[in-house]
Short mmCIF file of C-alpha atoms and ligand atoms in Angstrom, two decimals:
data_model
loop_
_atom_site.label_atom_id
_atom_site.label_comp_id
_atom_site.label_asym_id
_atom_site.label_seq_id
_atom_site.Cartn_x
_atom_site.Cartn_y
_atom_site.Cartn_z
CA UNK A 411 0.00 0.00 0.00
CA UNK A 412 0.88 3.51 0.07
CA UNK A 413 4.15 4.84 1.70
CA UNK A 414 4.60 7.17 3.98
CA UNK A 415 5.12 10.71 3.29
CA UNK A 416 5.55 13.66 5.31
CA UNK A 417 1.85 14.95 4.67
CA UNK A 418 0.58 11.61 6.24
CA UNK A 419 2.76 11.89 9.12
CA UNK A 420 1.79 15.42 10.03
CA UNK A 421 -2.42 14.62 9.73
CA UNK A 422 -1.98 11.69 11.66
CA UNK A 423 -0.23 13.64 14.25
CA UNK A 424 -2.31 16.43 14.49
CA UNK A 425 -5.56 13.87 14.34
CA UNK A 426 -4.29 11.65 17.15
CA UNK A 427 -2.35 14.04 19.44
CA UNK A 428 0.96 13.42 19.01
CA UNK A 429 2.27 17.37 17.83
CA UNK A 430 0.60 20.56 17.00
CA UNK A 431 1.48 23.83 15.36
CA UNK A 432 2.75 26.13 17.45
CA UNK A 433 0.57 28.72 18.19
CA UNK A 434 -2.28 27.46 16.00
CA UNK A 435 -4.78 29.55 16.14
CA UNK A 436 -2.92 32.59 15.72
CA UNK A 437 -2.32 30.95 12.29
CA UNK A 438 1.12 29.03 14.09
CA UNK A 439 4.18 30.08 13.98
CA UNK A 440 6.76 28.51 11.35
CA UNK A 441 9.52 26.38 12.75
CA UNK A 442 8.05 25.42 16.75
CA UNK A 443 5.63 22.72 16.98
CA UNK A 444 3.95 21.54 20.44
CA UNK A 445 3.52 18.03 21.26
CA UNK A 446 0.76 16.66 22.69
CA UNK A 447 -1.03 14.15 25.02
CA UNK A 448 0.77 10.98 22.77
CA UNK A 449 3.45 12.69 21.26
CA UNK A 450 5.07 13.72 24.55
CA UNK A 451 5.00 10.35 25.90
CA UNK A 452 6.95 9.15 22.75
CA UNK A 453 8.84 11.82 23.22
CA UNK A 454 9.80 10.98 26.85
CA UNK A 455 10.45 7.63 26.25
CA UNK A 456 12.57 7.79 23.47
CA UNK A 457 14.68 10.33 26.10
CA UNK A 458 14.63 7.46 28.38
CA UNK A 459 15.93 4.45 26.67
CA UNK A 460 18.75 7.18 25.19
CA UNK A 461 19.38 7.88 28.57
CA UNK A 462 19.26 4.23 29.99
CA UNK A 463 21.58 3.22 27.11
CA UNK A 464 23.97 5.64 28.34
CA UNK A 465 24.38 5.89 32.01
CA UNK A 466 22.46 3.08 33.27
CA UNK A 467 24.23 0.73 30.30
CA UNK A 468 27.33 2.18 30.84
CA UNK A 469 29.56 2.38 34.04
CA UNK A 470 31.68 4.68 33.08
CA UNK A 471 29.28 7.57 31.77
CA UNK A 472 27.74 10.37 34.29
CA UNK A 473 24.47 12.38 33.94
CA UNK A 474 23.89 16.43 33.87
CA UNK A 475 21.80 19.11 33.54
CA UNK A 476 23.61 22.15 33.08
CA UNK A 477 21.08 25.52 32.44
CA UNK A 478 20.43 26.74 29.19
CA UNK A 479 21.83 30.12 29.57
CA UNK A 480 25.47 30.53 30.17
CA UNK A 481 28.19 32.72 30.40
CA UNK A 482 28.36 34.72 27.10
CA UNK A 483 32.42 33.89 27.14
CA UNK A 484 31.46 30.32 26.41
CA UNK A 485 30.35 31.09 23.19
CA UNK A 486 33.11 33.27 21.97
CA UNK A 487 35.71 30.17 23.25
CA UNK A 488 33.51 28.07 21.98
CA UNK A 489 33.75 29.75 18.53
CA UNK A 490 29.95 30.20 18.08
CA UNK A 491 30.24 33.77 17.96
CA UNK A 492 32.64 33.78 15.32
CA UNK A 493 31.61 30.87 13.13
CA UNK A 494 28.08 29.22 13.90
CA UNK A 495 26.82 30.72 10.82
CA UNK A 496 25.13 30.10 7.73
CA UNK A 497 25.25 31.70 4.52
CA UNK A 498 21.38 33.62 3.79
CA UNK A 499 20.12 35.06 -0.02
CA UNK A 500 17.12 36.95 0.50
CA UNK A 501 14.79 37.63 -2.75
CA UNK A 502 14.44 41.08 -3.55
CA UNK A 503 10.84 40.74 -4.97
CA UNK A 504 8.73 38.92 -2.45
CA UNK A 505 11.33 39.28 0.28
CA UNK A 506 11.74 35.17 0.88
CA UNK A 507 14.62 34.19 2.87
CA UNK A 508 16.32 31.22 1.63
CA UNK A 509 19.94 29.04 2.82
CA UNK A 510 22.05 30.05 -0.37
CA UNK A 511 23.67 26.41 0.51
CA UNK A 512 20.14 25.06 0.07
CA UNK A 513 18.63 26.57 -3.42
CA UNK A 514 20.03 27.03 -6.85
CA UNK A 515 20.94 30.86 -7.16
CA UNK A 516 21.19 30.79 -10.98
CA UNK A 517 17.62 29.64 -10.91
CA UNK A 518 14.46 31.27 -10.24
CA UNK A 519 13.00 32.29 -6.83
CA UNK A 520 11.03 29.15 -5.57
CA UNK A 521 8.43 31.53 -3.96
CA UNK A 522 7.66 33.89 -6.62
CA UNK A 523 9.72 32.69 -9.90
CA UNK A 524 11.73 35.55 -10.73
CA UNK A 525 14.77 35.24 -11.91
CA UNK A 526 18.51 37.02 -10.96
CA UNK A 527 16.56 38.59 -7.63
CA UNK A 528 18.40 36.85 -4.85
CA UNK A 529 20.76 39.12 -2.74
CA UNK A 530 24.70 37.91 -2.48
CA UNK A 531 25.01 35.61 0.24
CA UNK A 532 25.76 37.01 3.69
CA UNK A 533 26.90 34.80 6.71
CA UNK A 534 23.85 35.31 9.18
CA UNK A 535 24.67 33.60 13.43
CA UNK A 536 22.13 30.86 14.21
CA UNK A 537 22.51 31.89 17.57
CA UNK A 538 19.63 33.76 19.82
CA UNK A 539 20.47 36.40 21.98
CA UNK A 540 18.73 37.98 24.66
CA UNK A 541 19.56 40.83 27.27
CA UNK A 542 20.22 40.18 31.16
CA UNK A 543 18.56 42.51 32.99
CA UNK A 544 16.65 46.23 32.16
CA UNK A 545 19.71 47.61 30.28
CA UNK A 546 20.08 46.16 26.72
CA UNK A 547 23.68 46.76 25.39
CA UNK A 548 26.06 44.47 23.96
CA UNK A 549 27.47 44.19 27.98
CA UNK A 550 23.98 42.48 28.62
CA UNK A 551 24.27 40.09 25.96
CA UNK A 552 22.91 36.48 26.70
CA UNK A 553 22.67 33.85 24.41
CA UNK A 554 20.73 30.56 24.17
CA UNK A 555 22.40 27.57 23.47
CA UNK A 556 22.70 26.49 20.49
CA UNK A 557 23.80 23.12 21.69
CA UNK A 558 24.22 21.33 25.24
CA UNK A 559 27.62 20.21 24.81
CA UNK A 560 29.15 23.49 25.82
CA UNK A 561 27.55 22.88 29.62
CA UNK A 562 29.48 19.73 29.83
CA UNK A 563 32.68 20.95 28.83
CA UNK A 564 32.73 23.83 31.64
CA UNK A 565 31.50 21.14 34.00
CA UNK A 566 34.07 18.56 33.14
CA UNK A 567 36.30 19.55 36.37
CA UNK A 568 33.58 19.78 38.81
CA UNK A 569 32.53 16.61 37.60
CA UNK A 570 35.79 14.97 37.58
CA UNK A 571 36.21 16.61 41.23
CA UNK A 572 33.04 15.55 42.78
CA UNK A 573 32.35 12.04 40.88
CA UNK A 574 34.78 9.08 40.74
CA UNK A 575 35.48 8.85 36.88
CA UNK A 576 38.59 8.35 35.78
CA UNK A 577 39.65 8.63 32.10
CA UNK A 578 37.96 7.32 29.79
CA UNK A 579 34.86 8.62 31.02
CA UNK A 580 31.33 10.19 29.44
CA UNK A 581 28.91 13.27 30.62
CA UNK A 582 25.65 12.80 29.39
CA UNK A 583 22.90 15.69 28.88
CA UNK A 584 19.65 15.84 26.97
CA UNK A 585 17.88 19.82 26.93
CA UNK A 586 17.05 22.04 24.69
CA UNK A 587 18.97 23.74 22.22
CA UNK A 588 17.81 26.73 20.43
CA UNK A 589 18.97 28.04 16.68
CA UNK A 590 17.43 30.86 14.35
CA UNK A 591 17.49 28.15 11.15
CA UNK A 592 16.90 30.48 8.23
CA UNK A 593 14.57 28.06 6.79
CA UNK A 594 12.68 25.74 8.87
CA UNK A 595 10.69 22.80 7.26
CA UNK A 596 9.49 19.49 6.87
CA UNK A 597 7.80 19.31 10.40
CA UNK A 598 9.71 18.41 13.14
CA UNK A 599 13.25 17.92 11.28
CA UNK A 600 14.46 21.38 11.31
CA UNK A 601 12.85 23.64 14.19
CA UNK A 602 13.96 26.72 16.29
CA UNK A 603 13.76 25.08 19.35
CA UNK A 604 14.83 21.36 19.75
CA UNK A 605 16.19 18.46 22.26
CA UNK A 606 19.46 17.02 22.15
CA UNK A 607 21.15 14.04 23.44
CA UNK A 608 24.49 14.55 23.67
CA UNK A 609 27.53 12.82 25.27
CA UNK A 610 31.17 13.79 25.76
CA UNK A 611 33.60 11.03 25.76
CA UNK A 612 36.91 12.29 27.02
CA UNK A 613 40.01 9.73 26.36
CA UNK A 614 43.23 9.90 26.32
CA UNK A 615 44.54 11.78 23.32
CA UNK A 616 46.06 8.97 21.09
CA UNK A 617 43.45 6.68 21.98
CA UNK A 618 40.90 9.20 20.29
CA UNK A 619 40.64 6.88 17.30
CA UNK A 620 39.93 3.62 18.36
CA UNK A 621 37.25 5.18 20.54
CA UNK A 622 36.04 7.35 17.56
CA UNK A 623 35.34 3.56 15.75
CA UNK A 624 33.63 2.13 19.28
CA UNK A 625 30.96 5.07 19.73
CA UNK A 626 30.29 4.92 15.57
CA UNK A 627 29.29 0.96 16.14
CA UNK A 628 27.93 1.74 19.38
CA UNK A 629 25.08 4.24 18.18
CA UNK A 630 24.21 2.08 15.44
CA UNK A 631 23.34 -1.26 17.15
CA UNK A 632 21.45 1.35 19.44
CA UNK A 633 19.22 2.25 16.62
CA UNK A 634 18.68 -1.47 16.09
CA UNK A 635 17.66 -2.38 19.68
CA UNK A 636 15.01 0.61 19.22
CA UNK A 637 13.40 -1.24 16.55
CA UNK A 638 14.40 0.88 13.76
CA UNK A 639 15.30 -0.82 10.32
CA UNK A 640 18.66 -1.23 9.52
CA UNK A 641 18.34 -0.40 6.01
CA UNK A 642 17.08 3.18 6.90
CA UNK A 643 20.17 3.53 8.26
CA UNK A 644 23.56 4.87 6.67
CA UNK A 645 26.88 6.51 7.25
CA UNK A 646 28.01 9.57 5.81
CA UNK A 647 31.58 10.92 6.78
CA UNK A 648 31.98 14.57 6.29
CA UNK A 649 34.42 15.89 3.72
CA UNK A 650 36.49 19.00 4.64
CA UNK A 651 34.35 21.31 3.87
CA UNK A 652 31.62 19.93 6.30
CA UNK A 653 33.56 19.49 9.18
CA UNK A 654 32.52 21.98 12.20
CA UNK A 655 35.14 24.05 13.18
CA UNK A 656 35.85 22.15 16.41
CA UNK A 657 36.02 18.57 14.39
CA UNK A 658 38.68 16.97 13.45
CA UNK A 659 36.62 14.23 11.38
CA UNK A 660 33.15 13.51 12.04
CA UNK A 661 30.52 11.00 10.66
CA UNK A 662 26.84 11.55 10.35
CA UNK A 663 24.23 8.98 11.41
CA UNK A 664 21.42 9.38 8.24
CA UNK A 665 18.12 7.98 8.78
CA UNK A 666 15.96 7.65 5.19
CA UNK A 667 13.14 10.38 6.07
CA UNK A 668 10.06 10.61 3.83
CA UNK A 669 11.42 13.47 2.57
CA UNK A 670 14.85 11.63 1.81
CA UNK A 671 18.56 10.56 3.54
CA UNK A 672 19.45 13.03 6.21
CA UNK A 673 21.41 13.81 9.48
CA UNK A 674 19.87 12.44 12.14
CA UNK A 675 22.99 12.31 14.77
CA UNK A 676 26.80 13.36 14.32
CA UNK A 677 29.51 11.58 16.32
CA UNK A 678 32.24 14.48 16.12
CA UNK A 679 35.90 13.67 17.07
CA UNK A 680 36.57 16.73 18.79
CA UNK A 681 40.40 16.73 20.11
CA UNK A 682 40.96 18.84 22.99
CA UNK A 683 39.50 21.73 20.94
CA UNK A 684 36.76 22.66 23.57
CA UNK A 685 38.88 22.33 26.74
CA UNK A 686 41.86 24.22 25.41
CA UNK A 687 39.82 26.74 24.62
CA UNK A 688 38.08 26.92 27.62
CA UNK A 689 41.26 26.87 29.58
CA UNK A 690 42.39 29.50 27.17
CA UNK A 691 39.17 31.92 28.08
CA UNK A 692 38.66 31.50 31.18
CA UNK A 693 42.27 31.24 32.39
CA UNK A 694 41.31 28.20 34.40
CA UNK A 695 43.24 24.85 34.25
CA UNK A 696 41.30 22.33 32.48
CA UNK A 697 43.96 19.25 32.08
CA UNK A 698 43.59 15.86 33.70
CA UNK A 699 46.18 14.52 36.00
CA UNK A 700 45.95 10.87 35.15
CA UNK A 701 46.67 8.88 37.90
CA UNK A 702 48.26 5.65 35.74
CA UNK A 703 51.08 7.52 34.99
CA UNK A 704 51.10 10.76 36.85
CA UNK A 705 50.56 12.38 33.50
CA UNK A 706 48.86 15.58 32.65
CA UNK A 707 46.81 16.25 29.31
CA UNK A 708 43.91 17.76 28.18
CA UNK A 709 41.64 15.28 27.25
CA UNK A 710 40.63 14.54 23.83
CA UNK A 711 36.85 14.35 23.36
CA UNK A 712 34.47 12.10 21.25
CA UNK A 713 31.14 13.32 20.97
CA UNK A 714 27.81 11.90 20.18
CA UNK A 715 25.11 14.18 19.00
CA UNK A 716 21.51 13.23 18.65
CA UNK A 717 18.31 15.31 17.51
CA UNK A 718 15.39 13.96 20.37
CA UNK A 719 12.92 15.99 18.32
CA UNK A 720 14.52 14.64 15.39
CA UNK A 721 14.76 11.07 16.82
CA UNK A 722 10.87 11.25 17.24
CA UNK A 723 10.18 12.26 13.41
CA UNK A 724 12.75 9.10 12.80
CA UNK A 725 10.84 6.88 15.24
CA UNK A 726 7.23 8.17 14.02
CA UNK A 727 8.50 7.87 10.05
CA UNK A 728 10.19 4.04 10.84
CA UNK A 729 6.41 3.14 12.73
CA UNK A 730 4.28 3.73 9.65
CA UNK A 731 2.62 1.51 7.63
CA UNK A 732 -0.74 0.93 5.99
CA UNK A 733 -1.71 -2.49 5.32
CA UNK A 734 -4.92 -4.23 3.37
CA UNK A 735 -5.46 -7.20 5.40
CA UNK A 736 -8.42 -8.27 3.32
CA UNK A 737 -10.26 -6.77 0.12
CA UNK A 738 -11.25 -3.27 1.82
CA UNK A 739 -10.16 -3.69 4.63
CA UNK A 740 -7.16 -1.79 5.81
CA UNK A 741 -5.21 0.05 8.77
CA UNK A 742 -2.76 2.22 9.74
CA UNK A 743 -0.37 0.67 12.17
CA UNK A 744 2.01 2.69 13.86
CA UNK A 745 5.24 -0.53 15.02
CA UNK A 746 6.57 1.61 17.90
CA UNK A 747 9.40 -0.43 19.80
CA UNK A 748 6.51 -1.66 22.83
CA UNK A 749 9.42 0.77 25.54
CA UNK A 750 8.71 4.07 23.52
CA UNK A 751 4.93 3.43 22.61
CA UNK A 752 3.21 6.01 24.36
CA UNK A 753 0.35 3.31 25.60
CA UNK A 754 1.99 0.12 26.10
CA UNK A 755 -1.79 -1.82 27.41
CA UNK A 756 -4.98 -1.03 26.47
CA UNK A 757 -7.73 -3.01 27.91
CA UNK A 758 -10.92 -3.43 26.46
CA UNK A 759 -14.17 -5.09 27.91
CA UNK A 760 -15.60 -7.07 25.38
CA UNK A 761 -19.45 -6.34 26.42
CA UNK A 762 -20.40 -3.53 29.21
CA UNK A 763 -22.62 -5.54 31.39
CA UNK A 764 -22.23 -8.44 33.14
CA UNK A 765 -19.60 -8.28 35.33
CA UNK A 766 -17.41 -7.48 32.36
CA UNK A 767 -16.41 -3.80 32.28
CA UNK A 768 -15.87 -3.91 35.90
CA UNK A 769 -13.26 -6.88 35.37
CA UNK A 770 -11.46 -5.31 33.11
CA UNK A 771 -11.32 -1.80 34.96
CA UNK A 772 -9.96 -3.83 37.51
CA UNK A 773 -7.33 -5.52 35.57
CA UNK A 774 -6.50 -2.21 33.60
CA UNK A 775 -5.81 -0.63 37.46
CA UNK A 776 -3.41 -3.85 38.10
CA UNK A 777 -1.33 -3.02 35.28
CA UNK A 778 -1.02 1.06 35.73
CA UNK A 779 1.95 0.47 38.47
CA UNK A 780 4.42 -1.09 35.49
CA UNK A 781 2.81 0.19 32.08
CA UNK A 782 1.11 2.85 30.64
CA UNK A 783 -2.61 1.53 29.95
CA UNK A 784 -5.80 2.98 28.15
CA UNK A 785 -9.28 1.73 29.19
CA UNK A 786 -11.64 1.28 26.39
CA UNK A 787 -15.58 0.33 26.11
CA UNK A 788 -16.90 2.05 23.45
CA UNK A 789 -17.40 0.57 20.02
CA UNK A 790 -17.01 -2.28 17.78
CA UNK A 791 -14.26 -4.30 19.32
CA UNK A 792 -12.44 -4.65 15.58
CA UNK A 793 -13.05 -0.59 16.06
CA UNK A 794 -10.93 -0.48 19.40
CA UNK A 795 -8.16 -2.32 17.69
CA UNK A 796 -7.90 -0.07 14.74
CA UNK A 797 -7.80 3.29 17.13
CA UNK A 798 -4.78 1.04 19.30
CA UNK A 799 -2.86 0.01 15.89
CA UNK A 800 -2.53 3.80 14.52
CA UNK A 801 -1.04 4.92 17.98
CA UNK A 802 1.34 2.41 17.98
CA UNK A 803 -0.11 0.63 20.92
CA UNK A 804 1.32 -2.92 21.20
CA UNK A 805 -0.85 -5.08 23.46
CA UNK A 806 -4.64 -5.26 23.53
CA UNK A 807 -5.99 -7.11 25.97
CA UNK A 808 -9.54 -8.05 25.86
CA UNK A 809 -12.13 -9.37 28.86
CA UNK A 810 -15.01 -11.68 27.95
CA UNK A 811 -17.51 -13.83 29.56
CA UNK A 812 -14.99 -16.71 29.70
CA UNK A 813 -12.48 -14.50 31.76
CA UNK A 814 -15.51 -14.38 35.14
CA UNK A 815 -15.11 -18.46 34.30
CA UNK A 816 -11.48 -19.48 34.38
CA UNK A 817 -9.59 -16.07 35.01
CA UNK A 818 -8.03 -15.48 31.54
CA UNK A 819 -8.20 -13.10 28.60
CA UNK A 820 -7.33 -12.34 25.28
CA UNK A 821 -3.84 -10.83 25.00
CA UNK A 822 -3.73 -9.81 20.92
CA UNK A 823 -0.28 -8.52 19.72
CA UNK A 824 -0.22 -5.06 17.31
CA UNK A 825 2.42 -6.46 14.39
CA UNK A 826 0.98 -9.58 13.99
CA UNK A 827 -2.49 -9.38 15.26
CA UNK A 828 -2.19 -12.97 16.87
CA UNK A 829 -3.93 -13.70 20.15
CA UNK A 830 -3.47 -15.66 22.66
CA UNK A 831 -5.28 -16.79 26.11
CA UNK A 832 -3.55 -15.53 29.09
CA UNK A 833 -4.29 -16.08 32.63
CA UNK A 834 -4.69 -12.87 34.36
CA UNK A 835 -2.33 -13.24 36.85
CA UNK A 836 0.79 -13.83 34.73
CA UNK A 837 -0.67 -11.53 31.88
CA UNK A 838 2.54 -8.57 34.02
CA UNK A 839 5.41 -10.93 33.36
CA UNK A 840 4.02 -12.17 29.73
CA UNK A 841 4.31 -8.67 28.82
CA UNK A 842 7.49 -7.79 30.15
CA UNK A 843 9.23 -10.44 28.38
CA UNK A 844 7.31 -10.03 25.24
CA UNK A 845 9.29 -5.80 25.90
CA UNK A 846 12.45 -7.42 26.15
CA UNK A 847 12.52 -9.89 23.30
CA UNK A 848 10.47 -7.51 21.07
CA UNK A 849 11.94 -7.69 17.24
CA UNK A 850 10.70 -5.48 14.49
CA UNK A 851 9.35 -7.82 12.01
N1 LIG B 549 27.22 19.46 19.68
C1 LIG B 549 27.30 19.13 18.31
C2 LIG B 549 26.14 19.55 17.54
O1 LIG B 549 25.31 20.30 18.02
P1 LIG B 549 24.98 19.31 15.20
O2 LIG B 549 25.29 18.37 14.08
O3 LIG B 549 24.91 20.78 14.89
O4 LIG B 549 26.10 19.01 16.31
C3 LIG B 549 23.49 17.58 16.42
O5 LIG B 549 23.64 18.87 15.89
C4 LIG B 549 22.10 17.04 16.19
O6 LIG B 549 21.13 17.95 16.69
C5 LIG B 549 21.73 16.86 14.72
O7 LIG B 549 22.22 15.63 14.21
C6 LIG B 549 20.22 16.90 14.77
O8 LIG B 549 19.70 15.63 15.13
C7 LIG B 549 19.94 17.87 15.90
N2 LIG B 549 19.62 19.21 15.36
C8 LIG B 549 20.49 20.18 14.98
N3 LIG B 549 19.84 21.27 14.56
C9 LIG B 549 18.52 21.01 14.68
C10 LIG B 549 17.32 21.74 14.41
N4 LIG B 549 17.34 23.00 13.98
N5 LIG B 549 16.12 21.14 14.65
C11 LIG B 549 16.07 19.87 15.12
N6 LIG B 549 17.17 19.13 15.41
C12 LIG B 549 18.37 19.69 15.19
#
């Protein structure tokens, strides 16, 4: 049947409640979306098993949370003030504003077709500024980050001082990160305001490579344990002209989004860029003494980089599919890995009287303490199945009149539709392992 595309994606968003336009019904506002009931549980989980896959998975990797607005010296040793830029063409007729690295500038305007109207490119700062307090000057300046990994660099000594890592060692962060893209499209790819997951790897410099190849097969088989299909997955190393300026070679993740291959997370060898710098700036020592040899070095650093927002549009765009499962008859199914589906258990009684409804309130309350459940009586039950496939929900469980008898019920499965007879009491553990052995068929 059909595949998806990004005008499918955003309806059945908006329809179910996973995101909305920012702003809607002021007519929105390009570039910031709002998610919703659904869409910030799949947005939370998703956080969660990148989180759990880091520190929890990992002994030698640390959490943080450092605050979005820092020191505006950060970014100039950074070298955000001087160089986070892209290059901007406006048109002259109808005043469009375009990425000159994005459009043909021989061509016509895309907007309003005239031809030899665009501006010559000018380097414009993604960052956003703000003032600090009632006086705005350039001595008030504040900006907003335009990624987290600059709160784990200035951290890296208080962590190292106040934790018991030793080299090599990861900080961890997931926030938001804010950047005036000069054009912002295709939904929830490119937006103003975004999450990222980011973790610094610091190593000892010389051992930067072999731990540059360990985090690139690391994040992949990560994609694979949350369910997403290998061959929507690529490489794509970055020739010289791509490289940041803090990167001393640096490989993109791609995922294949409807709208094509793109970035979806950059692992960035980043030497000991950052903390010279910051030593530089700030005048404070950043080096590690190393207690193997007595050595002192500034670290070398191996990041990993990845969109959340982004991750969802992957996750949401991976999930989709519309089957025919007879002449007619069709559905949407959303195949969420069953630990980011925003409902994991919905529980449906099969009539209302009886006994029935009340059962199966009673077993939907049993399962709230482990997974998130939906209680359903209303409708066809073939009805309640459908509204559970398009969300992505991956266990129905249905009472009946032989469930007052002998204590079991229907447990039906989202990818394949099978169902099976499960006692009530075990129906917790049957569902836990079905979690942890879940493959994406
Ligand atoms: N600290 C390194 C860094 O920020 P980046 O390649 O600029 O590297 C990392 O960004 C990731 O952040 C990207 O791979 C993408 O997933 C996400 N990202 C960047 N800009 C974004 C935007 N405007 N909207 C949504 N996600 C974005």
């Amino acid at each position: 049947m059909g595949t998806v595309t990004m005008e499918k994606l955003v309806s059945l968003c908006k329809r179910r409640g996973f995101v909305y336009q920012s702003s809607e019904i002021y007519g929105g506002l390009s570039g910031a979306w709002d998610y919703g009931p659904l869409g910030v549980e799949l947005k939370n989980r998703v956080r969660d098993f990148w989180w759990k896959e880091m520190t929890q998975l990992h002994d030698n990797i640390v959490g943080l949370d450092a605050a979005i607005m820092m020191h505006p010296k950060v970014w100039e040793a950074s070298g955000h003030v001087a160089n986070f830029t892209d290059p901007m063409v406006d048109c002259k007729k109808c005043n469009s504003r375009f990425r000159a690295d994005h459009i043909d500038l021989e061509a016509a305007c895309p907007v309003c077709g005239n031809k030899g109207t665009f501006t010559e490119p000018r380097e414009f700062n993604l960052m956003f500024s703000t003032n600090l307090g009632p006086v705005k000057d350039d001595s008030s300046i504040v900006y907003l980050r335009p990624e987290t990994a600059q709160g784990i660099f200035v951290n890296f000594k208080n962590v190292l001082q106040t934790s018991r890592v030793k080299i090599p060692f990861g900080i961890a962060q997931v926030g938001k990160a804010f950047r005036n893209e000069v054009t912002t499209k295709n939904f929830i790819f490119r937006t103003l305001e975004f999450e990222q997951m980011e973790m610094q790897f610091f190593v000892r410099p010389g051992e930067d490579e072999s731990w540059f190849e360990y985090w690139k097969n690391s994040r992949i088989a990560y994609y694979d344990r949350l369910g997403i299909r290998k061959d929507k997955l690529r490489f794509h190393q970055h020739g010289p002209d791509e490289l940041a300026h803090y990167a001393k070679d640096a490989f993109d993740i791609e995922f294949e989004f409807p709208m094509g291959w793109q970035e979806l997370e950059g692992i960035h060898s980043r030497t000991d860029f950052d903390l010279g710098r910051h030593q530089e700036f700030a005048g404070k020592d950043m080096q590690y003494l190393d207690p193997a040899d007595n050595t002192r070095y500034l670290p070398y650093v191996i990041e990993t980089s990845a969109g959340l927002t982004r991750s969802v549009l992957m996750v949401l765009s991976d999930a989709y599919e519309e089957q025919e499962l007879s002449e007619g008859d069709t559905r949407v199914v959303m195949h969420f890995h069953p630990s980011v589906a925003p409902v994991m258990v919905a529980v449906f009684p099969l009539v209302k009287k009886d006994g029935i409804a009340d059962l199966a309130k009673e077993i939907e309350q049993g399962l709230r303490e482990d997974f998130t459940t939906f209680y359903d009586q209303s409708g066809a039950i073939g009805r309640r199945y459908r509204r559970m496939d398009e969300i992505g929900t991956p266990f129905c469980i249905t009472v009946d009149y032989q469930s007052k008898e002998d204590q079991s019920v229907t447990l039906r499965f989202r990818d394949s539709m099978e169902q099976v007879r499960v006692p009530i009491t075990e129906l917790g553990e049957r569902i836990r392992t079905e979690i942890r052995t879940y493959e994406r068929v």
